[in-house]
PDB file of C-alpha atoms and ligand atoms in Angstrom:
ATOM      1  CA  MET A   1      14.425 -14.212  -0.042  1.00 97.00           C
ATOM      2  CA  ILE A   2      13.241 -10.711   0.753  1.00 98.00           C
ATOM      3  CA  ASP A   3       9.772  -9.173   0.262  1.00 98.00           C
ATOM      4  CA  LEU A   4       9.242  -5.590   1.404  1.00 98.00           C
ATOM      5  CA  HIS A   5       5.643  -5.046   0.275  1.00 98.00           C
ATOM      6  CA  LEU A   6       2.914  -7.068   2.011  1.00 98.00           C
ATOM      7  CA  HIS A   7      -0.629  -6.311   3.204  1.00 97.00           C
ATOM      8  CA  THR A   8      -2.663  -7.856   6.035  1.00 97.00           C
ATOM      9  CA  THR A   9      -6.200  -7.588   7.405  1.00 96.00           C
ATOM     10  CA  ALA A  10      -5.032  -4.431   9.228  1.00 97.00           C
ATOM     11  CA  SER A  11      -5.705  -2.806   5.834  1.00 97.00           C
ATOM     12  CA  ASP A  12      -7.056  -4.457   2.687  1.00 95.00           C
ATOM     13  CA  GLY A  13      -5.122  -7.734   2.787  1.00 95.00           C
ATOM     14  CA  ARG A  14      -7.047 -10.953   3.253  1.00 93.00           C
ATOM     15  CA  LEU A  15      -4.702 -12.740   5.660  1.00 96.00           C
ATOM     16  CA  ALA A  16      -4.291 -11.837   9.317  1.00 97.00           C
ATOM     17  CA  PRO A  17      -0.692 -10.907  10.199  1.00 98.00           C
ATOM     18  CA  ALA A  18       0.204 -14.324  11.643  1.00 98.00           C
ATOM     19  CA  ALA A  19      -1.331 -16.155   8.670  1.00 98.00           C
ATOM     20  CA  LEU A  20       0.539 -13.881   6.266  1.00 98.00           C
ATOM     21  CA  VAL A  21       3.849 -14.651   7.997  1.00 98.00           C
ATOM     22  CA  GLU A  22       3.045 -18.363   7.786  1.00 97.00           C
ATOM     23  CA  ALA A  23       2.314 -18.049   4.041  1.00 97.00           C
ATOM     24  CA  ALA A  24       5.512 -16.065   3.552  1.00 97.00           C
ATOM     25  CA  ALA A  25       7.555 -18.715   5.357  1.00 97.00           C
ATOM     26  CA  ALA A  26       5.938 -21.418   3.201  1.00 96.00           C
ATOM     27  CA  ALA A  27       6.863 -19.410   0.082  1.00 96.00           C
ATOM     28  CA  GLY A  28      10.507 -19.414   1.195  1.00 97.00           C
ATOM     29  CA  LEU A  29      10.766 -15.778   2.300  1.00 98.00           C
ATOM     30  CA  THR A  30      13.190 -14.897   5.082  1.00 98.00           C
ATOM     31  CA  THR A  31      12.906 -11.095   5.486  1.00 98.00           C
ATOM     32  CA  LEU A  32       9.588  -9.260   5.251  1.00 98.00           C
ATOM     33  CA  ALA A  33       8.154  -5.801   5.599  1.00 98.00           C
ATOM     34  CA  ILE A  34       4.473  -5.483   6.452  1.00 98.00           C
ATOM     35  CA  THR A  35       3.317  -2.392   4.538  1.00 98.00           C
ATOM     36  CA  ASP A  36      -0.355  -1.900   5.303  1.00 98.00           C
ATOM     37  CA  HIS A  37      -2.129   1.195   3.977  1.00 98.00           C
ATOM     38  CA  ASP A  38      -2.014   3.986   6.583  1.00 98.00           C
ATOM     39  CA  THR A  39      -1.636   1.697   9.613  1.00 98.00           C
ATOM     40  CA  VAL A  40       1.034  -0.165  11.560  1.00 98.00           C
ATOM     41  CA  ALA A  41      -1.544  -2.180  13.517  1.00 98.00           C
ATOM     42  CA  GLY A  42      -0.518  -5.480  11.920  1.00 98.00           C
ATOM     43  CA  LEU A  43       3.097  -5.241  13.014  1.00 98.00           C
ATOM     44  CA  PRO A  44       3.030  -6.600  16.587  1.00 97.00           C
ATOM     45  CA  ALA A  45       1.262  -9.843  15.635  1.00 98.00           C
ATOM     46  CA  ALA A  46       3.445 -10.208  12.529  1.00 98.00           C
ATOM     47  CA  GLY A  47       6.586  -9.749  14.613  1.00 97.00           C
ATOM     48  CA  GLU A  48       5.459 -12.376  17.086  1.00 97.00           C
ATOM     49  CA  ALA A  49       4.696 -14.882  14.305  1.00 98.00           C
ATOM     50  CA  ALA A  50       8.016 -14.091  12.632  1.00 97.00           C
ATOM     51  CA  ARG A  51       9.889 -15.056  15.782  1.00 96.00           C
ATOM     52  CA  ALA A  52       8.087 -18.415  15.794  1.00 95.00           C
ATOM     53  CA  TYR A  53       9.061 -19.042  12.142  1.00 96.00           C
ATOM     54  CA  GLY A  54      12.575 -17.629  12.445  1.00 96.00           C
ATOM     55  CA  LEU A  55      11.875 -14.822   9.944  1.00 97.00           C
ATOM     56  CA  THR A  56      12.847 -11.151  10.139  1.00 97.00           C
ATOM     57  CA  VAL A  57      10.019  -8.606   9.969  1.00 97.00           C
ATOM     58  CA  ILE A  58      10.878  -4.928   9.596  1.00 97.00           C
ATOM     59  CA  ALA A  59       8.475  -2.092  10.363  1.00 97.00           C
ATOM     60  CA  GLY A  60       6.832  -0.801   7.210  1.00 98.00           C
ATOM     61  CA  ILE A  61       3.906   1.294   6.021  1.00 98.00           C
ATOM     62  CA  GLU A  62       2.305   2.308   2.713  1.00 98.00           C
ATOM     63  CA  ILE A  63       0.903   5.813   3.026  1.00 98.00           C
ATOM     64  CA  THR A  64      -1.492   7.280   0.452  1.00 98.00           C
ATOM     65  CA  ALA A  65      -0.494  10.801  -0.519  1.00 98.00           C
ATOM     66  CA  VAL A  66      -2.517  12.972  -2.911  1.00 97.00           C
ATOM     67  CA  ASP A  67      -1.282  15.188  -5.718  1.00 96.00           C
ATOM     68  CA  ASP A  68      -3.645  16.931  -8.116  1.00 92.00           C
ATOM     69  CA  GLY A  69      -6.480  14.631  -6.979  1.00 89.00           C
ATOM     70  CA  ARG A  70      -4.489  11.499  -7.742  1.00 92.00           C
ATOM     71  CA  ASP A  71      -3.153   8.967  -5.266  1.00 95.00           C
ATOM     72  CA  VAL A  72       0.594   8.538  -4.835  1.00 98.00           C
ATOM     73  CA  HIS A  73       1.560   5.570  -2.645  1.00 98.00           C
ATOM     74  CA  ILE A  74       4.676   6.076  -0.546  1.00 98.00           C
ATOM     75  CA  LEU A  75       6.285   3.246   1.371  1.00 98.00           C
ATOM     76  CA  GLY A  76       8.119   3.807   4.664  1.00 98.00           C
ATOM     77  CA  TYR A  77      10.683   1.402   6.112  1.00 98.00           C
ATOM     78  CA  PHE A  78      12.268   1.152   9.562  1.00 98.00           C
ATOM     79  CA  VAL A  79       9.820   3.706  10.936  1.00 98.00           C
ATOM     80  CA  ASP A  80       9.489   4.053  14.699  1.00 97.00           C
ATOM     81  CA  VAL A  81       5.989   2.659  15.143  1.00 94.00           C
ATOM     82  CA  ALA A  82       5.730   4.302  18.569  1.00 95.00           C
ATOM     83  CA  ASP A  83       6.373   7.800  17.146  1.00 97.00           C
ATOM     84  CA  PRO A  84       3.420   9.919  18.405  1.00 98.00           C
ATOM     85  CA  ALA A  85       3.399  12.385  15.494  1.00 98.00           C
ATOM     86  CA  LEU A  86       3.316   9.567  12.953  1.00 98.00           C
ATOM     87  CA  ALA A  87       0.557   7.796  14.901  1.00 98.00           C
ATOM     88  CA  GLU A  88      -1.538  10.957  14.981  1.00 98.00           C
ATOM     89  CA  PHE A  89      -1.022  11.541  11.243  1.00 98.00           C
ATOM     90  CA  LEU A  90      -1.980   7.956  10.388  1.00 98.00           C
ATOM     91  CA  ALA A  91      -5.109   8.219  12.558  1.00 98.00           C
ATOM     92  CA  ARG A  92      -6.185  11.207  10.445  1.00 97.00           C
ATOM     93  CA  GLN A  93      -5.493   9.302   7.238  1.00 97.00           C
ATOM     94  CA  ARG A  94      -7.697   6.447   8.477  1.00 97.00           C
ATOM     95  CA  ALA A  95     -10.453   8.842   9.553  1.00 97.00           C
ATOM     96  CA  ASP A  96     -10.564  10.203   5.992  1.00 96.00           C
ATOM     97  CA  ARG A  97     -10.740   6.627   4.701  1.00 97.00           C
ATOM     98  CA  ARG A  98     -13.827   6.035   6.878  1.00 97.00           C
ATOM     99  CA  ARG A  99     -15.391   9.313   5.687  1.00 97.00           C
ATOM    100  CA  ARG A 100     -14.751   8.257   2.110  1.00 97.00           C
ATOM    101  CA  LEU A 101     -16.142   4.758   2.659  1.00 97.00           C
ATOM    102  CA  ASP A 102     -19.365   6.227   4.085  1.00 97.00           C
ATOM    103  CA  GLU A 103     -19.735   8.470   1.010  1.00 98.00           C
ATOM    104  CA  ILE A 104     -18.973   5.635  -1.405  1.00 98.00           C
ATOM    105  CA  VAL A 105     -21.587   3.396   0.220  1.00 98.00           C
ATOM    106  CA  ALA A 106     -24.179   6.205   0.078  1.00 98.00           C
ATOM    107  CA  ARG A 107     -23.452   6.773  -3.613  1.00 98.00           C
ATOM    108  CA  LEU A 108     -23.752   3.085  -4.356  1.00 98.00           C
ATOM    109  CA  ALA A 109     -27.184   2.989  -2.695  1.00 98.00           C
ATOM    110  CA  ALA A 110     -28.284   5.921  -4.861  1.00 98.00           C
ATOM    111  CA  LEU A 111     -26.955   4.074  -7.910  1.00 98.00           C
ATOM    112  CA  GLY A 112     -29.092   1.026  -7.124  1.00 97.00           C
ATOM    113  CA  ALA A 113     -26.192  -1.067  -5.809  1.00 98.00           C
ATOM    114  CA  PRO A 114     -26.818  -1.109  -2.057  1.00 98.00           C
ATOM    115  CA  ILE A 115     -24.397  -2.938   0.236  1.00 98.00           C
ATOM    116  CA  VAL A 116     -24.852  -3.617   3.931  1.00 96.00           C
ATOM    117  CA  ARG A 117     -22.567  -2.313   6.702  1.00 95.00           C
ATOM    118  CA  PRO A 118     -20.442  -3.584   8.228  1.00 94.00           C
ATOM    119  CA  LEU A 119     -18.981  -4.831   4.952  1.00 95.00           C
ATOM    120  CA  PRO A 120     -17.526  -8.352   4.949  1.00 91.00           C
ATOM    121  CA  GLY A 121     -14.040  -7.930   6.428  1.00 88.00           C
ATOM    122  CA  GLU A 122     -14.752  -4.463   7.873  1.00 92.00           C
ATOM    123  CA  SER A 123     -13.531  -4.620  11.450  1.00 86.00           C
ATOM    124  CA  GLY A 124     -14.906  -1.310  12.692  1.00 87.00           C
ATOM    125  CA  ASP A 125     -11.644  -0.920  14.623  1.00 93.00           C
ATOM    126  CA  ASP A 126     -10.079   2.549  14.270  1.00 95.00           C
ATOM    127  CA  ALA A 127      -6.586   1.040  14.030  1.00 96.00           C
ATOM    128  CA  SER A 128      -7.577  -0.746  10.806  1.00 96.00           C
ATOM    129  CA  ALA A 129      -7.565   1.059   7.465  1.00 97.00           C
ATOM    130  CA  VAL A 130     -10.619   0.584   5.243  1.00 96.00           C
ATOM    131  CA  GLY A 131     -10.358   0.896   1.473  1.00 96.00           C
ATOM    132  CA  ARG A 132     -12.101   0.313  -1.818  1.00 96.00           C
ATOM    133  CA  PRO A 133     -11.165  -3.391  -2.077  1.00 94.00           C
ATOM    134  CA  LEU A 134     -13.558  -4.056   0.836  1.00 94.00           C
ATOM    135  CA  VAL A 135     -16.328  -2.304  -1.100  1.00 97.00           C
ATOM    136  CA  ALA A 136     -15.436  -4.171  -4.281  1.00 96.00           C
ATOM    137  CA  ARG A 137     -15.717  -7.511  -2.516  1.00 95.00           C
ATOM    138  CA  ALA A 138     -19.055  -6.517  -0.965  1.00 97.00           C
ATOM    139  CA  LEU A 139     -20.358  -5.527  -4.429  1.00 97.00           C
ATOM    140  CA  VAL A 140     -19.370  -8.929  -5.785  1.00 96.00           C
ATOM    141  CA  GLU A 141     -20.961 -10.764  -2.856  1.00 96.00           C
ATOM    142  CA  ALA A 142     -24.176  -8.738  -3.249  1.00 97.00           C
ATOM    143  CA  GLY A 143     -24.328  -9.609  -6.946  1.00 97.00           C
ATOM    144  CA  HIS A 144     -23.811  -6.014  -8.141  1.00 98.00           C
ATOM    145  CA  ALA A 145     -20.455  -6.776  -9.773  1.00 97.00           C
ATOM    146  CA  ALA A 146     -19.060  -9.834 -11.510  1.00 96.00           C
ATOM    147  CA  SER A 147     -15.558  -9.481 -10.081  1.00 93.00           C
ATOM    148  CA  ILE A 148     -13.317  -7.135  -8.099  1.00 92.00           C
ATOM    149  CA  ALA A 149     -12.015  -5.722 -11.388  1.00 94.00           C
ATOM    150  CA  ASP A 150     -15.598  -5.221 -12.634  1.00 96.00           C
ATOM    151  CA  ALA A 151     -16.483  -3.373  -9.401  1.00 97.00           C
ATOM    152  CA  PHE A 152     -13.580  -0.954  -9.957  1.00 97.00           C
ATOM    153  CA  ASP A 153     -14.359  -0.594 -13.673  1.00 97.00           C
ATOM    154  CA  ARG A 154     -18.050   0.174 -13.197  1.00 97.00           C
ATOM    155  CA  PHE A 155     -18.228   1.886  -9.796  1.00 98.00           C
ATOM    156  CA  LEU A 156     -15.057   2.557  -7.814  1.00 98.00           C
ATOM    157  CA  GLY A 157     -12.249   3.558 -10.160  1.00 96.00           C
ATOM    158  CA  VAL A 158     -11.219   7.153 -10.842  1.00 93.00           C
ATOM    159  CA  GLY A 159     -13.988   8.901 -12.771  1.00 94.00           C
ATOM    160  CA  ARG A 160     -16.537   6.140 -12.141  1.00 97.00           C
ATOM    161  CA  PRO A 161     -19.899   7.067 -10.534  1.00 98.00           C
ATOM    162  CA  ALA A 162     -19.137   5.909  -6.967  1.00 98.00           C
ATOM    163  CA  PHE A 163     -15.619   7.358  -6.965  1.00 97.00           C
ATOM    164  CA  VAL A 164     -15.113   9.760  -4.072  1.00 96.00           C
ATOM    165  CA  PRO A 165     -11.937  11.870  -4.035  1.00 92.00           C
ATOM    166  CA  ARG A 166      -9.594  11.422  -1.127  1.00 93.00           C
ATOM    167  CA  ARG A 167      -8.457  14.290   1.077  1.00 90.00           C
ATOM    168  CA  GLY A 168      -4.918  13.958   2.179  1.00 91.00           C
ATOM    169  CA  ALA A 169      -1.355  15.050   2.461  1.00 96.00           C
ATOM    170  CA  ALA A 170       0.924  15.887  -0.455  1.00 98.00           C
ATOM    171  CA  PRO A 171       3.802  13.512  -1.262  1.00 98.00           C
ATOM    172  CA  ALA A 172       6.415  15.898   0.201  1.00 98.00           C
ATOM    173  CA  GLU A 173       4.579  16.003   3.531  1.00 98.00           C
ATOM    174  CA  VAL A 174       4.286  12.209   3.668  1.00 98.00           C
ATOM    175  CA  ILE A 175       7.996  11.811   2.908  1.00 98.00           C
ATOM    176  CA  ALA A 176       8.888  14.314   5.632  1.00 98.00           C
ATOM    177  CA  ARG A 177       6.672  12.527   8.147  1.00 98.00           C
ATOM    178  CA  ILE A 178       8.271   9.154   7.397  1.00 98.00           C
ATOM    179  CA  ALA A 179      11.727  10.703   7.801  1.00 98.00           C
ATOM    180  CA  ALA A 180      10.700  12.440  11.042  1.00 98.00           C
ATOM    181  CA  ALA A 181       9.686   9.005  12.401  1.00 98.00           C
ATOM    182  CA  GLY A 182      13.162   7.697  11.603  1.00 97.00           C
ATOM    183  CA  GLY A 183      12.097   5.896   8.428  1.00 98.00           C
ATOM    184  CA  LEU A 184      13.216   5.686   4.820  1.00 98.00           C
ATOM    185  CA  ALA A 185      10.611   6.686   2.220  1.00 98.00           C
ATOM    186  CA  SER A 186      10.319   4.768  -1.061  1.00 98.00           C
ATOM    187  CA  LEU A 187       8.083   5.679  -4.004  1.00 98.00           C
ATOM    188  CA  ALA A 188       5.759   2.665  -4.432  1.00 98.00           C
ATOM    189  CA  HIS A 189       5.215   1.040  -7.857  1.00 98.00           C
ATOM    190  CA  PRO A 190       6.110   4.174  -9.889  1.00 98.00           C
ATOM    191  CA  GLY A 191       5.374   2.345 -13.127  1.00 98.00           C
ATOM    192  CA  LYS A 192       1.770   1.998 -12.010  1.00 97.00           C
ATOM    193  CA  THR A 193       1.435   5.447 -10.437  1.00 97.00           C
ATOM    194  CA  GLY A 194       2.678   7.221 -13.550  1.00 97.00           C
ATOM    195  CA  ARG A 195       3.904  10.354 -11.802  1.00 97.00           C
ATOM    196  CA  ASP A 196       7.568  10.484 -12.737  1.00 98.00           C
ATOM    197  CA  ASP A 197       7.059  14.254 -12.998  1.00 98.00           C
ATOM    198  CA  LEU A 198       6.994  14.336  -9.183  1.00 98.00           C
ATOM    199  CA  ILE A 199      10.225  12.419  -8.582  1.00 98.00           C
ATOM    200  CA  ALA A 200      12.581  15.416  -8.565  1.00 98.00           C
ATOM    201  CA  ALA A 201      10.494  17.262  -5.958  1.00 98.00           C
ATOM    202  CA  MET A 202      10.122  14.093  -3.910  1.00 98.00           C
ATOM    203  CA  VAL A 203      13.900  13.619  -3.882  1.00 98.00           C
ATOM    204  CA  ASP A 204      14.244  17.211  -2.672  1.00 98.00           C
ATOM    205  CA  ALA A 205      11.728  16.388   0.076  1.00 98.00           C
ATOM    206  CA  GLY A 206      13.887  13.466   1.244  1.00 98.00           C
ATOM    207  CA  LEU A 207      12.771  10.486  -0.805  1.00 98.00           C
ATOM    208  CA  ALA A 208      15.334   7.748  -0.057  1.00 98.00           C
ATOM    209  CA  ALA A 209      14.332   4.953  -2.423  1.00 98.00           C
ATOM    210  CA  VAL A 210      12.239   3.816  -5.341  1.00 98.00           C
ATOM    211  CA  GLU A 211      10.318   0.549  -5.655  1.00 98.00           C
ATOM    212  CA  VAL A 212      11.874  -1.100  -8.700  1.00 98.00           C
ATOM    213  CA  HIS A 213      10.600  -4.640  -8.146  1.00 98.00           C
ATOM    214  CA  HIS A 214       6.793  -4.926  -8.229  1.00 98.00           C
ATOM    215  CA  PRO A 215       4.418  -7.404  -9.929  1.00 97.00           C
ATOM    216  CA  ASP A 216       2.820  -4.654 -12.046  1.00 96.00           C
ATOM    217  CA  HIS A 217       6.197  -3.571 -13.408  1.00 98.00           C
ATOM    218  CA  THR A 218       7.339  -4.715 -16.814  1.00 98.00           C
ATOM    219  CA  ALA A 219      10.997  -5.440 -17.533  1.00 98.00           C
ATOM    220  CA  ALA A 220      11.126  -1.977 -19.126  1.00 98.00           C
ATOM    221  CA  ASP A 221       9.742  -0.412 -15.913  1.00 98.00           C
ATOM    222  CA  ARG A 222      12.389  -2.198 -13.848  1.00 98.00           C
ATOM    223  CA  ALA A 223      15.124  -0.986 -16.162  1.00 98.00           C
ATOM    224  CA  ARG A 224      13.769   2.571 -16.133  1.00 98.00           C
ATOM    225  CA  TYR A 225      13.476   2.874 -12.346  1.00 98.00           C
ATOM    226  CA  SER A 226      16.815   1.129 -11.753  1.00 98.00           C
ATOM    227  CA  GLN A 227      18.368   3.814 -13.946  1.00 98.00           C
ATOM    228  CA  ILE A 228      16.515   6.594 -12.114  1.00 98.00           C
ATOM    229  CA  ALA A 229      17.733   5.120  -8.814  1.00 98.00           C
ATOM    230  CA  ARG A 230      21.328   5.172 -10.045  1.00 98.00           C
ATOM    231  CA  ASP A 231      21.055   8.698 -11.487  1.00 98.00           C
ATOM    232  CA  ARG A 232      19.443  10.146  -8.364  1.00 98.00           C
ATOM    233  CA  ARG A 233      21.378   8.019  -5.879  1.00 98.00           C
ATOM    234  CA  LEU A 234      18.224   6.406  -4.535  1.00 98.00           C
ATOM    235  CA  LEU A 235      18.068   3.038  -2.802  1.00 98.00           C
ATOM    236  CA  VAL A 236      16.076   0.235  -4.437  1.00 98.00           C
ATOM    237  CA  THR A 237      13.130  -1.552  -2.793  1.00 98.00           C
ATOM    238  CA  GLY A 238      10.724  -4.214  -3.971  1.00 98.00           C
ATOM    239  CA  GLY A 239       8.170  -6.819  -3.078  1.00 98.00           C
ATOM    240  CA  SER A 240       5.072  -8.711  -4.090  1.00 97.00           C
ATOM    241  CA  ASP A 241       2.319  -6.291  -2.895  1.00 97.00           C
ATOM    242  CA  TYR A 242       0.615  -9.504  -1.817  1.00 97.00           C
ATOM    243  CA  HIS A 243      -2.949  -8.999  -0.538  1.00 95.00           C
ATOM    244  CA  GLY A 244      -3.758 -12.672   0.158  1.00 94.00           C
ATOM    245  CA  PRO A 245      -5.511 -15.430  -1.753  1.00 91.00           C
ATOM    246  CA  ASP A 246      -8.174 -14.406  -4.310  1.00 81.00           C
ATOM    247  CA  SER A 247      -6.869 -10.843  -4.382  1.00 81.00           C
ATOM    248  CA  GLY A 248      -5.544 -10.764  -7.934  1.00 74.00           C
ATOM    249  CA  ARG A 249      -1.863 -10.968  -7.031  1.00 80.00           C
ATOM    250  CA  ALA A 250      -1.727 -14.248  -5.157  1.00 79.00           C
ATOM    251  CA  ASP A 251       0.916 -15.629  -7.510  1.00 84.00           C
ATOM    252  CA  ALA A 252       3.381 -12.853  -6.677  1.00 90.00           C
ATOM    253  CA  LEU A 253       4.207 -14.101  -3.160  1.00 95.00           C
ATOM    254  CA  GLY A 254       7.738 -15.476  -3.353  1.00 92.00           C
ATOM    255  CA  ARG A 255       7.971 -14.576  -7.058  1.00 93.00           C
ATOM    256  CA  VAL A 256       8.672 -10.840  -6.814  1.00 96.00           C
ATOM    257  CA  THR A 257      11.479 -10.294  -4.314  1.00 97.00           C
ATOM    258  CA  LEU A 258      14.244  -7.785  -3.570  1.00 98.00           C
ATOM    259  CA  PRO A 259      17.873  -8.673  -4.327  1.00 98.00           C
ATOM    260  CA  ALA A 260      19.884  -9.158  -1.117  1.00 98.00           C
ATOM    261  CA  ALA A 261      22.397  -6.441  -2.040  1.00 98.00           C
ATOM    262  CA  ASP A 262      19.609  -3.857  -2.348  1.00 98.00           C
ATOM    263  CA  TYR A 263      18.229  -4.888   1.039  1.00 98.00           C
ATOM    264  CA  ALA A 264      21.689  -4.669   2.599  1.00 98.00           C
ATOM    265  CA  ALA A 265      22.088  -1.108   1.284  1.00 98.00           C
ATOM    266  CA  LEU A 266      18.667  -0.113   2.650  1.00 98.00           C
ATOM    267  CA  ALA A 267      19.343  -1.633   6.068  1.00 98.00           C
ATOM    268  CA  ALA A 268      22.767   0.027   6.196  1.00 98.00           C
ATOM    269  CA  ARG A 269      21.202   3.446   5.534  1.00 97.00           C
ATOM    270  CA  ALA A 270      18.604   2.844   8.247  1.00 94.00           C
ATOM    271  CA  ALA A 271      21.204   1.894  10.842  1.00 81.00           C
TER     272      ALA A 271
HETATM  273  P1  LIG B   1      -7.994   2.724  -1.630  1.00 74.95           P
HETATM  274  O1  LIG B   1      -7.029   2.387  -0.517  1.00 74.95           O
HETATM  275  O2  LIG B   1      -9.393   2.834  -1.191  1.00 74.95           O
HETATM  276  O3  LIG B   1      -7.514   3.890  -2.463  1.00 74.95           O
HETATM  277  O4  LIG B   1      -7.946   1.449  -2.609  1.00 74.95           O
HETATM  278  C1  LIG B   1      -6.746   1.224  -3.312  1.00 74.95           C
HETATM  279  C2  LIG B   1      -6.460  -0.240  -3.426  1.00 74.95           C
HETATM  280  O5  LIG B   1      -7.439  -0.829  -4.277  1.00 74.95           O
HETATM  281  C3  LIG B   1      -5.131  -0.488  -4.100  1.00 74.95           C
HETATM  282  O6  LIG B   1      -4.095  -0.629  -3.149  1.00 74.95           O
HETATM  283  C4  LIG B   1      -5.353  -1.788  -4.840  1.00 74.95           C
HETATM  284  O7  LIG B   1      -5.048  -2.867  -3.977  1.00 74.95           O
HETATM  285  C5  LIG B   1      -6.840  -1.809  -5.108  1.00 74.95           C
HETATM  286  N1  LIG B   1      -7.206  -1.455  -6.487  1.00 74.95           N
HETATM  287  C6  LIG B   1      -7.141  -0.246  -7.066  1.00 74.95           C
HETATM  288  N2  LIG B   1      -7.598  -0.283  -8.334  1.00 74.95           N
HETATM  289  C7  LIG B   1      -7.964  -1.577  -8.557  1.00 74.95           C
HETATM  290  C8  LIG B   1      -8.514  -2.280  -9.675  1.00 74.95           C
HETATM  291  N3  LIG B   1      -8.791  -1.656 -10.830  1.00 74.95           N
HETATM  292  N4  LIG B   1      -8.741  -3.607  -9.538  1.00 74.95           N
HETATM  293  C9  LIG B   1      -8.474  -4.227  -8.377  1.00 74.95           C
HETATM  294  N5  LIG B   1      -7.954  -3.635  -7.296  1.00 74.95           N
HETATM  295  C10 LIG B   1      -7.710  -2.317  -7.379  1.00 74.95           C
HETATM  296 ZN1  LIG B   2      -3.857  -2.560  -0.829  1.00 74.95          ZN
HETATM  297 FE1  LIG B   3       0.118   0.660  -3.527  1.00 74.95          FE
HETATM  298 FE1  LIG B   4       0.452  -2.094  -1.596  1.00 74.95          FE
END
């Protein structure tokens, strides 16, 4: 069983890379991609654990692009993690995440919902990517929010009072950077992102695949993006977007997987 969308503590997942691989093995998975937000720091430890469990781990990433002030997540597979240009780009993405986190925390203090740095789970390590889920958890632990969802609804979501816009690269630039690092770019969870208007331009920029299989996709979403993949000759990717226990999607590990034929086509293109 194949899962090409997994997060670790290198970004906003709750399991360290080795623990994630162990959980994946227990769920019956055999081929994984670690796709942390804007970092590949989890890959070495995941690869080592995968060897111990006899699993295959491929190099992955989930990069946040920005169009018209809205986030567009783009997955990259089979990237060369040692590529210096990619590393430098990802370091800038993470620096903007830290800038944004600082501003979010300052706004929360002004709103009467102070949280203490470092946040629980914030490593302070520049190779790790911080994000709003860390803030959401801190708000819950400090008693300012009832749940992660409540923290996003009242403070952190788009248009909410502690929302701080991201600065970042456009989807076409992100796709080009993934390709320049030898990778295949896939549009993450398009049913959730809601930017089908961008697909044509992304294909022109080198988009190789579309994520059809995702826990937030309905059967209608899967049918729609399968059809788009056929029409535009895109490869198909998929996975659980698992962020660890108590993360809202814990049940998706081992439940949302990628058909073997789709994986074979992706791997053949990468070779
Ligand atoms: P960031 O990387 O700071 O943009 O945070 C984005 C991450 O927050 C996403 O990858 C989701 O895992 C999570 N997220 C976004 N919106 C929500 C929400 N309404 N409830 C729970 N988690 C969310
Ligand atoms: Zn995430
Ligand atoms: Fe995403
Ligand atoms: Fe994700």
